[in-house]
Amino acid sequence: MKIGCHISVSKGFYPAAQRAVELGASSFQIFTKNPRGLRPKKLDMEDAKQGAQYCETHDLAVVAHTPYITNLSTADPELWEKTVSSIREDLEIASAYGAVGAVVHCGKHVGNGEEYGTKRMVETLDTILEEYNGSTLLLLENTAGQGTELGQSVEKLMEIRHQTKYPEKIGFCFDTCHAFAAGIWNHESYHELVHTMDETDYLDHLVAIHFNDSKAPYGSRKDRHEKIGQGEIGADALRLFLEDEHFQHLPVVLETPVANELEYADEIQYLHQLKGGV
């Protein structure tokens, strides 16, 4: 299991990789561009090459994350065009970094209904992936179900993947906080969740885990991350993922609220203790 955290790339990808090692991480996540914007990013190929080589040397797993403001289910032609071009670019950047996957949030139907939203999301994914042949998978992340978000359950995510023309280019990123807030797992229903993941073949396409406690209660449909053991999920429930043989090969990335990235060093160490390591 490669336990790590989210790292800023404001100083470059290569420095971000170095920071990850300094913090004791064996995986890390970066944003491909400003998370609240869609402006194209000029890729520094030398930085990407140095960073990718450094990650290979230090056996670091990289997870990329696309900006928040895209919408795979939008009916707005302008936002749709921006979403497609932005995520295409994100995949190319993620590939240059050697990332195992580029995480994207599922679509929001914005009042047009789940059926329309799902159909539109599949169409958008097909358009994005049509000409993409890189090694990085596009990872659909389960949602907390805020507003009109789609993709809360394992079953729905698998349906979306099956409906696309390019399922081989799509994987999943599982967020513990989102799933708890969506009401699909808690301490008592953990084994039922893993059974569903197994039965639907979701596990075969799971590439990364976002490891977060939740400020909001179970089933609240509110996406509010908290530090491990300080939220509504609790350390005992989250420990189940760390100990489960199904997830030992995956990057497990913290996205918990910190004032400074240095705080992640202690939290990474805490996760190793929870897991039963040093």
PDB file of N, CA, C and O in Angstrom, residues 71-84 108-110 112 116 120 124:
ATOM      1  N   ASN A  71     -17.814  19.984 -15.932  1.00  0.00           N
ATOM      2  CA  ASN A  71     -19.048  19.232 -15.687  1.00  0.00           C
ATOM      3  C   ASN A  71     -19.302  18.294 -16.859  1.00  0.00           C
ATOM      4  O   ASN A  71     -19.668  18.725 -17.949  1.00  0.00           O
ATOM      5  N   LEU A  72     -19.095  17.008 -16.610  1.00  0.00           N
ATOM      6  CA  LEU A  72     -19.254  16.002 -17.666  1.00  0.00           C
ATOM      7  C   LEU A  72     -20.694  15.873 -18.152  1.00  0.00           C
ATOM      8  O   LEU A  72     -20.941  15.292 -19.213  1.00  0.00           O
ATOM      9  N   SER A  73     -21.661  16.398 -17.389  1.00  0.00           N
ATOM     10  CA  SER A  73     -23.078  16.251 -17.749  1.00  0.00           C
ATOM     11  C   SER A  73     -23.731  17.559 -18.166  1.00  0.00           C
ATOM     12  O   SER A  73     -24.958  17.634 -18.288  1.00  0.00           O
ATOM     13  N   THR A  74     -22.945  18.590 -18.399  1.00  0.00           N
ATOM     14  CA  THR A  74     -23.528  19.902 -18.692  1.00  0.00           C
ATOM     15  C   THR A  74     -24.303  19.929 -20.007  1.00  0.00           C
ATOM     16  O   THR A  74     -23.911  19.291 -20.978  1.00  0.00           O
ATOM     17  N   ALA A  75     -25.392  20.717 -19.996  1.00  0.00           N
ATOM     18  CA  ALA A  75     -26.153  20.943 -21.229  1.00  0.00           C
ATOM     19  C   ALA A  75     -25.712  22.243 -21.900  1.00  0.00           C
ATOM     20  O   ALA A  75     -26.140  22.553 -23.010  1.00  0.00           O
ATOM     21  N   ASP A  76     -24.858  22.991 -21.217  1.00  0.00           N
ATOM     22  CA  ASP A  76     -24.358  24.270 -21.730  1.00  0.00           C
ATOM     23  C   ASP A  76     -23.250  24.011 -22.761  1.00  0.00           C
ATOM     24  O   ASP A  76     -22.192  23.476 -22.415  1.00  0.00           O
ATOM     25  N   PRO A  77     -23.467  24.375 -24.021  1.00  0.00           N
ATOM     26  CA  PRO A  77     -22.484  24.069 -25.080  1.00  0.00           C
ATOM     27  C   PRO A  77     -21.093  24.648 -24.796  1.00  0.00           C
ATOM     28  O   PRO A  77     -20.083  23.991 -25.061  1.00  0.00           O
ATOM     29  N   GLU A  78     -21.042  25.861 -24.245  1.00  0.00           N
ATOM     30  CA  GLU A  78     -19.744  26.493 -23.977  1.00  0.00           C
ATOM     31  C   GLU A  78     -18.981  25.758 -22.882  1.00  0.00           C
ATOM     32  O   GLU A  78     -17.784  25.469 -23.017  1.00  0.00           O
ATOM     33  N   LEU A  79     -19.673  25.424 -21.780  1.00  0.00           N
ATOM     34  CA  LEU A  79     -19.016  24.695 -20.695  1.00  0.00           C
ATOM     35  C   LEU A  79     -18.635  23.297 -21.154  1.00  0.00           C
ATOM     36  O   LEU A  79     -17.595  22.766 -20.757  1.00  0.00           O
ATOM     37  N   TRP A  80     -19.457  22.695 -22.005  1.00  0.00           N
ATOM     38  CA  TRP A  80     -19.162  21.351 -22.514  1.00  0.00           C
ATOM     39  C   TRP A  80     -17.850  21.365 -23.307  1.00  0.00           C
ATOM     40  O   TRP A  80     -16.986  20.518 -23.103  1.00  0.00           O
ATOM     41  N   GLU A  81     -17.709  22.356 -24.211  1.00  0.00           N
ATOM     42  CA  GLU A  81     -16.476  22.476 -25.005  1.00  0.00           C
ATOM     43  C   GLU A  81     -15.266  22.659 -24.094  1.00  0.00           C
ATOM     44  O   GLU A  81     -14.216  22.033 -24.288  1.00  0.00           O
ATOM     45  N   LYS A  82     -15.408  23.525 -23.082  1.00  0.00           N
ATOM     46  CA  LYS A  82     -14.302  23.782 -22.150  1.00  0.00           C
ATOM     47  C   LYS A  82     -13.977  22.536 -21.338  1.00  0.00           C
ATOM     48  O   LYS A  82     -12.812  22.247 -21.070  1.00  0.00           O
ATOM     49  N   THR A  83     -15.007  21.795 -20.931  1.00  0.00           N
ATOM     50  CA  THR A  83     -14.806  20.566 -20.158  1.00  0.00           C
ATOM     51  C   THR A  83     -14.021  19.548 -20.975  1.00  0.00           C
ATOM     52  O   THR A  83     -13.047  18.959 -20.491  1.00  0.00           O
ATOM     53  N   VAL A  84     -14.424  19.345 -22.215  1.00  0.00           N
ATOM     54  CA  VAL A  84     -13.757  18.369 -23.089  1.00  0.00           C
ATOM     55  C   VAL A  84     -12.300  18.745 -23.322  1.00  0.00           C
ATOM     56  O   VAL A  84     -11.391  17.919 -23.136  1.00  0.00           O
ATOM     57  N   LYS A 108     -22.866  16.678 -13.051  1.00  0.00           N
ATOM     58  CA  LYS A 108     -24.027  17.208 -12.327  1.00  0.00           C
ATOM     59  C   LYS A 108     -25.104  17.497 -13.370  1.00  0.00           C
ATOM     60  O   LYS A 108     -24.836  18.199 -14.357  1.00  0.00           O
ATOM     61  N   HIS A 109     -26.300  16.954 -13.162  1.00  0.00           N
ATOM     62  CA  HIS A 109     -27.324  17.121 -14.206  1.00  0.00           C
ATOM     63  C   HIS A 109     -28.013  18.483 -14.133  1.00  0.00           C
ATOM     64  O   HIS A 109     -28.738  18.881 -15.051  1.00  0.00           O
ATOM     65  N   VAL A 110     -27.822  19.232 -13.068  1.00  0.00           N
ATOM     66  CA  VAL A 110     -28.311  20.604 -12.901  1.00  0.00           C
ATOM     67  C   VAL A 110     -29.794  20.750 -13.263  1.00  0.00           C
ATOM     68  O   VAL A 110     -30.187  21.661 -13.998  1.00  0.00           O
ATOM     69  N   ASN A 112     -31.696  18.659 -15.015  1.00  0.00           N
ATOM     70  CA  ASN A 112     -32.151  17.975 -16.230  1.00  0.00           C
ATOM     71  C   ASN A 112     -32.482  16.508 -15.997  1.00  0.00           C
ATOM     72  O   ASN A 112     -32.901  15.810 -16.926  1.00  0.00           O
ATOM     73  N   TYR A 116     -30.876  12.051 -18.166  1.00  0.00           N
ATOM     74  CA  TYR A 116     -30.189  12.947 -19.098  1.00  0.00           C
ATOM     75  C   TYR A 116     -28.721  13.105 -18.684  1.00  0.00           C
ATOM     76  O   TYR A 116     -27.810  13.032 -19.529  1.00  0.00           O
ATOM     77  N   ARG A 120     -25.545  12.211 -21.008  1.00  0.00           N
ATOM     78  CA  ARG A 120     -24.644  13.291 -21.413  1.00  0.00           C
ATOM     79  C   ARG A 120     -23.215  13.013 -20.928  1.00  0.00           C
ATOM     80  O   ARG A 120     -22.242  13.268 -21.647  1.00  0.00           O
ATOM     81  N   THR A 124     -19.884  12.718 -23.223  1.00  0.00           N
ATOM     82  CA  THR A 124     -18.723  13.580 -22.980  1.00  0.00           C
ATOM     83  C   THR A 124     -17.460  12.741 -22.800  1.00  0.00           C
ATOM     84  O   THR A 124     -16.396  13.058 -23.357  1.00  0.00           O
TER      85      THR A 124
END
